[in-house]
Amino acid sequence: MLLSLNSFLVLGALLFCIGLFGALSKRNAVSVLMGIEIMLNAVNITLVAFSSAFQKSAHGARLTGQIFAVFIITVAAAEASVALATIIAVYRRRNSVDVTDINLMKW
Amino acid sequence: MDLASIVFLVFAAILVGSALAVVTLRNIVHAALFLVLVFGAAAGIYILLNAEFIAIVQILVYAGAVTILILFSIMLTQNPNSRSSNPLNRQALIAAGIAALLCAGIIFALSQNGAIAGSASQAVTANVGNAVNIGTLLYSPTTYSYVLPFEIATLVLLVAIVGAIVIGREEE
């Protein structure tokens, strides 16, 4: 029973929480982004596991979960490029990428 | 225990171990290299789930492009007068507590739900070659497909390219 849907979901939950810890607890902005990438990967694993578990249906293969995973990968790539450009722009102005120093919009 | 279960255990151990290394290592370059291992092991999990198209896209986009982008920005933003390149902030303990609580909550909810777990005992089947089905579902103009979300995704990518160039360029 190791290859049931639940073991993949538990794996996704573990990865998501590790990524959440990384995104919440890091000072370096690039590191925060790496945590977010791990979280997106965990969600992708969950979606693909659901898609694979419910693949057999009356109309052939059900692949909606895998389509969603493709869209998540697309948006993650766009997000990574814009976020890293922002980090480099911030570094150029302030000579630091410490997210605890960047508090201009905090009240 | 059959071969697929052993493969799953190996990939799951690599995934969790290298993800923990990404969030705990003090040197950010090592963390970024362990991120490659996370992406590669996730691709292995996708192959185990009969999703070889997603696995190849994962290798191409994540292990190829995103990792190179992250390594480039680490190199461009290294600060030589900081002792550790990847320190924890003051909320690290609270963050660990929140993450552990969320994980325990999700796993508790999964253990309570027997209906989904029962209907999906054959998670891994023997059919391969789903790239054609994904292509039909993604592009087909006549049957039910995701062609409009696909076009919107291309627009998102275009905006991201232009935005990255505008944000990242040098100011005169």
Short mmCIF file of C-alpha atoms in Angstrom, two decimals:
data_model
loop_
_atom_site.label_atom_id
_atom_site.label_comp_id
_atom_site.label_asym_id
_atom_site.label_seq_id
_atom_site.Cartn_x
_atom_site.Cartn_y
_atom_site.Cartn_z
CA MET A 1 0.00 0.00 0.00
CA LEU A 2 3.01 2.26 -0.19
CA LEU A 3 2.07 3.53 -3.64
CA SER A 4 -1.44 4.60 -2.71
CA LEU A 5 -2.59 8.17 -3.22
CA ASN A 6 -2.13 8.94 0.46
CA SER A 7 1.62 8.36 0.50
CA PHE A 8 2.07 10.86 -2.34
CA LEU A 9 -0.16 13.34 -0.54
CA VAL A 10 1.86 12.96 2.67
CA LEU A 11 5.05 13.52 0.67
CA GLY A 12 3.52 16.68 -0.83
CA ALA A 13 2.46 17.92 2.60
CA LEU A 14 5.94 17.36 4.04
CA LEU A 15 7.59 19.19 1.14
CA PHE A 16 5.10 22.05 1.36
CA CYS A 17 5.79 22.56 5.05
CA ILE A 18 9.58 22.42 4.55
CA GLY A 19 9.23 25.05 1.83
CA LEU A 20 6.96 27.15 4.04
CA PHE A 21 9.56 27.09 6.81
CA GLY A 22 12.23 28.15 4.32
CA ALA A 23 10.12 30.98 2.94
CA LEU A 24 9.21 32.30 6.41
CA SER A 25 12.52 31.97 8.21
CA LYS A 26 15.19 33.22 5.81
CA ARG A 27 16.84 36.63 5.61
CA ASN A 28 18.26 36.30 2.12
CA ALA A 29 15.63 37.12 -0.51
CA VAL A 30 16.95 34.48 -2.92
CA SER A 31 16.53 31.91 -0.18
CA VAL A 32 12.91 32.96 0.35
CA LEU A 33 12.37 32.41 -3.36
CA MET A 34 13.89 28.93 -3.13
CA GLY A 35 11.42 28.09 -0.36
CA ILE A 36 8.55 29.24 -2.58
CA GLU A 37 9.84 27.04 -5.43
CA ILE A 38 9.83 24.01 -3.09
CA MET A 39 6.23 24.82 -2.12
CA LEU A 40 5.17 25.02 -5.79
CA ASN A 41 6.82 21.66 -6.42
CA ALA A 42 4.91 20.12 -3.52
CA VAL A 43 1.63 21.36 -4.98
CA ASN A 44 2.62 19.94 -8.38
CA ILE A 45 3.31 16.53 -6.84
CA THR A 46 -0.12 16.60 -5.18
CA LEU A 47 -1.89 17.55 -8.43
CA VAL A 48 -0.12 14.91 -10.50
CA ALA A 49 -0.84 12.29 -7.83
CA PHE A 50 -4.56 13.10 -7.95
CA SER A 51 -4.50 13.06 -11.75
CA SER A 52 -2.79 9.68 -11.78
CA ALA A 53 -5.10 8.23 -9.13
CA PHE A 54 -8.29 9.18 -11.00
CA GLN A 55 -6.96 8.47 -14.48
CA LYS A 56 -9.44 5.74 -15.38
CA SER A 57 -12.81 7.16 -16.35
CA ALA A 58 -15.54 6.57 -18.91
CA HIS A 59 -14.11 9.15 -21.34
CA GLY A 60 -10.54 7.87 -21.30
CA ALA A 61 -7.70 9.54 -19.46
CA ARG A 62 -8.42 12.36 -17.06
CA LEU A 63 -5.40 14.62 -17.18
CA THR A 64 -6.69 17.88 -15.68
CA GLY A 65 -4.23 17.65 -12.79
CA GLN A 66 -1.30 17.37 -15.18
CA ILE A 67 -2.56 20.35 -17.23
CA PHE A 68 -2.74 22.35 -14.00
CA ALA A 69 0.84 21.27 -13.21
CA VAL A 70 1.96 22.59 -16.61
CA PHE A 71 0.33 25.96 -15.88
CA ILE A 72 1.89 26.08 -12.41
CA ILE A 73 5.33 25.44 -13.91
CA THR A 74 4.73 28.25 -16.43
CA VAL A 75 3.65 30.75 -13.79
CA ALA A 76 6.51 29.67 -11.50
CA ALA A 77 9.04 30.38 -14.24
CA ALA A 78 7.52 33.83 -14.85
CA GLU A 79 7.47 34.51 -11.11
CA ALA A 80 11.10 33.45 -10.67
CA SER A 81 12.32 35.71 -13.50
CA VAL A 82 10.47 38.79 -12.22
CA ALA A 83 11.40 38.13 -8.58
CA LEU A 84 15.09 37.70 -9.37
CA ALA A 85 15.09 40.88 -11.48
CA THR A 86 13.52 42.69 -8.51
CA ILE A 87 16.14 41.25 -6.14
CA ILE A 88 18.96 42.42 -8.40
CA ALA A 89 17.39 45.90 -8.69
CA VAL A 90 17.06 46.11 -4.89
CA TYR A 91 20.68 44.99 -4.45
CA ARG A 92 21.85 47.68 -6.86
CA ARG A 93 20.16 50.42 -4.83
CA ARG A 94 20.75 49.22 -1.25
CA ASN A 95 23.73 46.86 -1.54
CA SER A 96 21.85 44.19 0.45
CA VAL A 97 19.23 41.51 -0.17
CA ASP A 98 18.25 41.09 3.49
CA VAL A 99 14.45 41.04 3.54
CA THR A 100 14.37 42.28 7.15
CA ASP A 101 16.07 45.51 5.99
CA ILE A 102 13.56 46.17 3.23
CA ASN A 103 10.80 47.73 5.34
CA LEU A 104 9.85 50.84 3.39
CA MET A 105 6.22 49.74 2.97
CA LYS A 106 5.86 48.50 6.56
CA TRP A 107 3.97 50.56 9.14
CA MET B 1 7.80 -4.88 -1.18
CA ASP B 2 7.94 -4.49 -4.95
CA LEU B 3 10.36 -2.42 -6.99
CA ALA B 4 8.05 0.57 -7.44
CA SER B 5 7.65 0.98 -3.69
CA ILE B 6 11.41 0.90 -3.18
CA VAL B 7 11.86 3.49 -5.93
CA PHE B 8 9.20 5.65 -4.31
CA LEU B 9 10.89 5.39 -0.92
CA VAL B 10 14.28 6.31 -2.38
CA PHE B 11 12.92 9.34 -4.26
CA ALA B 12 10.85 10.47 -1.26
CA ALA B 13 13.89 10.24 1.01
CA ILE B 14 16.02 12.23 -1.48
CA LEU B 15 13.24 14.83 -1.82
CA VAL B 16 12.69 15.41 1.89
CA GLY B 17 16.38 15.23 2.76
CA SER B 18 17.54 17.67 0.11
CA ALA B 19 14.60 20.02 0.80
CA LEU B 20 15.68 20.08 4.46
CA ALA B 21 19.23 20.78 3.28
CA VAL B 22 17.95 23.70 1.15
CA VAL B 23 16.28 25.36 4.13
CA THR B 24 18.97 24.63 6.73
CA LEU B 25 22.37 24.99 5.02
CA ARG B 26 24.36 28.14 5.90
CA ASN B 27 25.96 28.52 2.48
CA ILE B 28 23.41 29.68 -0.08
CA VAL B 29 25.30 28.24 -3.07
CA HIS B 30 25.11 24.77 -1.51
CA ALA B 31 21.40 25.34 -0.84
CA ALA B 32 20.84 26.22 -4.50
CA LEU B 33 22.69 23.07 -5.60
CA PHE B 34 20.54 20.94 -3.30
CA LEU B 35 17.53 22.60 -4.94
CA VAL B 36 18.59 20.87 -8.21
CA LEU B 37 18.37 17.56 -6.34
CA VAL B 38 14.86 18.45 -5.12
CA PHE B 39 13.74 19.18 -8.69
CA GLY B 40 15.35 16.03 -10.08
CA ALA B 41 13.80 13.77 -7.44
CA ALA B 42 10.41 15.41 -8.06
CA ALA B 43 10.81 14.49 -11.74
CA GLY B 44 11.40 10.90 -10.64
CA ILE B 45 8.18 10.99 -8.62
CA TYR B 46 6.33 12.24 -11.72
CA ILE B 47 7.65 9.35 -13.78
CA LEU B 48 6.49 7.00 -11.03
CA LEU B 49 3.03 8.57 -11.40
CA ASN B 50 2.90 7.97 -15.20
CA ALA B 51 3.39 11.67 -15.92
CA GLU B 52 6.50 11.57 -18.07
CA PHE B 53 5.64 14.79 -19.93
CA ILE B 54 5.50 16.72 -16.65
CA ALA B 55 8.77 15.07 -15.61
CA ILE B 56 10.56 16.26 -18.76
CA VAL B 57 9.09 19.77 -18.44
CA GLN B 58 10.20 19.76 -14.81
CA ILE B 59 13.79 18.88 -15.78
CA LEU B 60 13.85 21.47 -18.59
CA VAL B 61 12.23 24.39 -16.78
CA TYR B 62 13.14 23.88 -13.13
CA ALA B 63 16.42 21.98 -13.08
CA GLY B 64 17.58 23.83 -16.19
CA ALA B 65 16.29 27.38 -16.29
CA VAL B 66 15.14 28.31 -12.78
CA THR B 67 18.26 26.92 -11.08
CA ILE B 68 20.57 28.78 -13.45
CA LEU B 69 18.57 31.98 -12.82
CA ILE B 70 18.84 31.49 -9.04
CA LEU B 71 22.60 30.78 -9.22
CA PHE B 72 23.12 33.87 -11.38
CA SER B 73 21.28 36.11 -8.96
CA ILE B 74 23.19 34.61 -6.00
CA MET B 75 26.44 35.47 -7.78
CA LEU B 76 25.24 38.99 -8.60
CA THR B 77 24.08 39.72 -5.04
CA GLN B 78 26.89 38.24 -2.94
CA ASN B 79 27.82 40.58 -0.12
CA PRO B 80 31.46 40.03 0.82
CA ASN B 81 31.27 41.55 4.32
CA SER B 82 28.55 39.27 5.69
CA ARG B 83 29.64 36.24 7.70
CA SER B 84 26.93 33.81 6.60
CA SER B 85 25.29 34.07 3.20
CA ASN B 86 22.03 32.43 4.30
CA PRO B 87 21.08 33.42 7.87
CA LEU B 88 17.83 32.77 9.68
CA ASN B 89 15.74 35.69 10.85
CA ARG B 90 14.23 36.23 14.32
CA GLN B 91 10.95 34.51 13.47
CA ALA B 92 12.60 31.17 12.64
CA LEU B 93 11.21 29.38 15.70
CA ILE B 94 7.67 30.64 15.09
CA ALA B 95 8.01 29.69 11.42
CA ALA B 96 9.09 26.16 12.36
CA GLY B 97 6.12 25.89 14.70
CA ILE B 98 3.68 27.07 12.00
CA ALA B 99 5.13 24.67 9.43
CA ALA B 100 5.02 21.71 11.84
CA LEU B 101 1.42 22.54 12.83
CA LEU B 102 0.32 22.80 9.19
CA CYS B 103 2.03 19.51 8.33
CA ALA B 104 0.44 17.74 11.29
CA GLY B 105 -2.95 19.20 10.35
CA ILE B 106 -2.75 18.04 6.73
CA ILE B 107 -1.61 14.54 7.68
CA PHE B 108 -4.33 14.31 10.36
CA ALA B 109 -6.97 15.35 7.80
CA LEU B 110 -5.63 12.74 5.36
CA SER B 111 -5.80 10.01 7.99
CA GLN B 112 -9.41 10.93 8.74
CA ASN B 113 -10.56 10.65 5.13
CA GLY B 114 -11.07 7.04 4.08
CA ALA B 115 -13.13 7.60 0.93
CA ILE B 116 -10.42 9.13 -1.26
CA ALA B 117 -7.79 6.74 0.03
CA GLY B 118 -9.92 3.73 -0.76
CA SER B 119 -10.80 4.63 -4.33
CA ALA B 120 -7.24 5.24 -5.39
CA SER B 121 -5.43 2.08 -4.48
CA GLN B 122 -4.11 1.61 -8.01
CA ALA B 123 -2.14 4.84 -8.09
CA VAL B 124 0.39 3.50 -10.55
CA THR B 125 -0.89 1.80 -13.67
CA ALA B 126 1.04 0.38 -16.57
CA ASN B 127 -0.02 2.66 -19.43
CA VAL B 128 2.57 5.11 -20.69
CA GLY B 129 2.65 7.78 -23.37
CA ASN B 130 0.38 10.54 -22.13
CA ALA B 131 2.06 13.36 -24.06
CA VAL B 132 -0.42 12.96 -26.92
CA ASN B 133 -3.38 13.18 -24.55
CA ILE B 134 -1.92 16.25 -22.84
CA GLY B 135 -1.35 17.88 -26.23
CA THR B 136 -4.93 17.22 -27.28
CA LEU B 137 -6.26 18.53 -24.00
CA LEU B 138 -4.05 21.62 -24.17
CA TYR B 139 -4.25 22.71 -27.81
CA SER B 140 -7.21 21.13 -29.56
CA PRO B 141 -9.43 23.81 -31.17
CA THR B 142 -12.42 21.52 -31.80
CA THR B 143 -12.79 19.33 -28.72
CA TYR B 144 -12.88 20.35 -25.06
CA SER B 145 -9.49 21.82 -24.30
CA TYR B 146 -7.54 24.38 -22.30
CA VAL B 147 -6.50 26.46 -25.30
CA LEU B 148 -7.71 29.79 -23.86
CA PRO B 149 -5.84 29.37 -20.54
CA PHE B 150 -2.82 28.36 -22.61
CA GLU B 151 -2.98 31.64 -24.56
CA ILE B 152 -3.33 33.56 -21.30
CA ALA B 153 -0.26 31.72 -19.97
CA THR B 154 1.74 32.85 -23.02
CA LEU B 155 0.61 36.42 -22.28
CA VAL B 156 1.78 36.01 -18.66
CA LEU B 157 5.18 34.85 -19.92
CA LEU B 158 5.44 37.82 -22.30
CA VAL B 159 4.60 40.27 -19.52
CA ALA B 160 7.13 38.54 -17.26
CA ILE B 161 9.88 38.84 -19.89
CA VAL B 162 9.19 42.55 -20.44
CA GLY B 163 8.83 43.16 -16.70
CA ALA B 164 12.10 41.41 -15.87
CA ILE B 165 13.95 43.48 -18.49
CA VAL B 166 12.40 46.78 -17.32
CA ILE B 167 12.95 46.08 -13.61
CA GLY B 168 16.42 44.64 -13.95
CA ARG B 169 18.04 47.14 -16.30
CA GLU B 170 20.58 49.74 -15.20
CA GLU B 171 19.28 53.23 -14.53
CA GLU B 172 21.05 56.08 -16.27
#
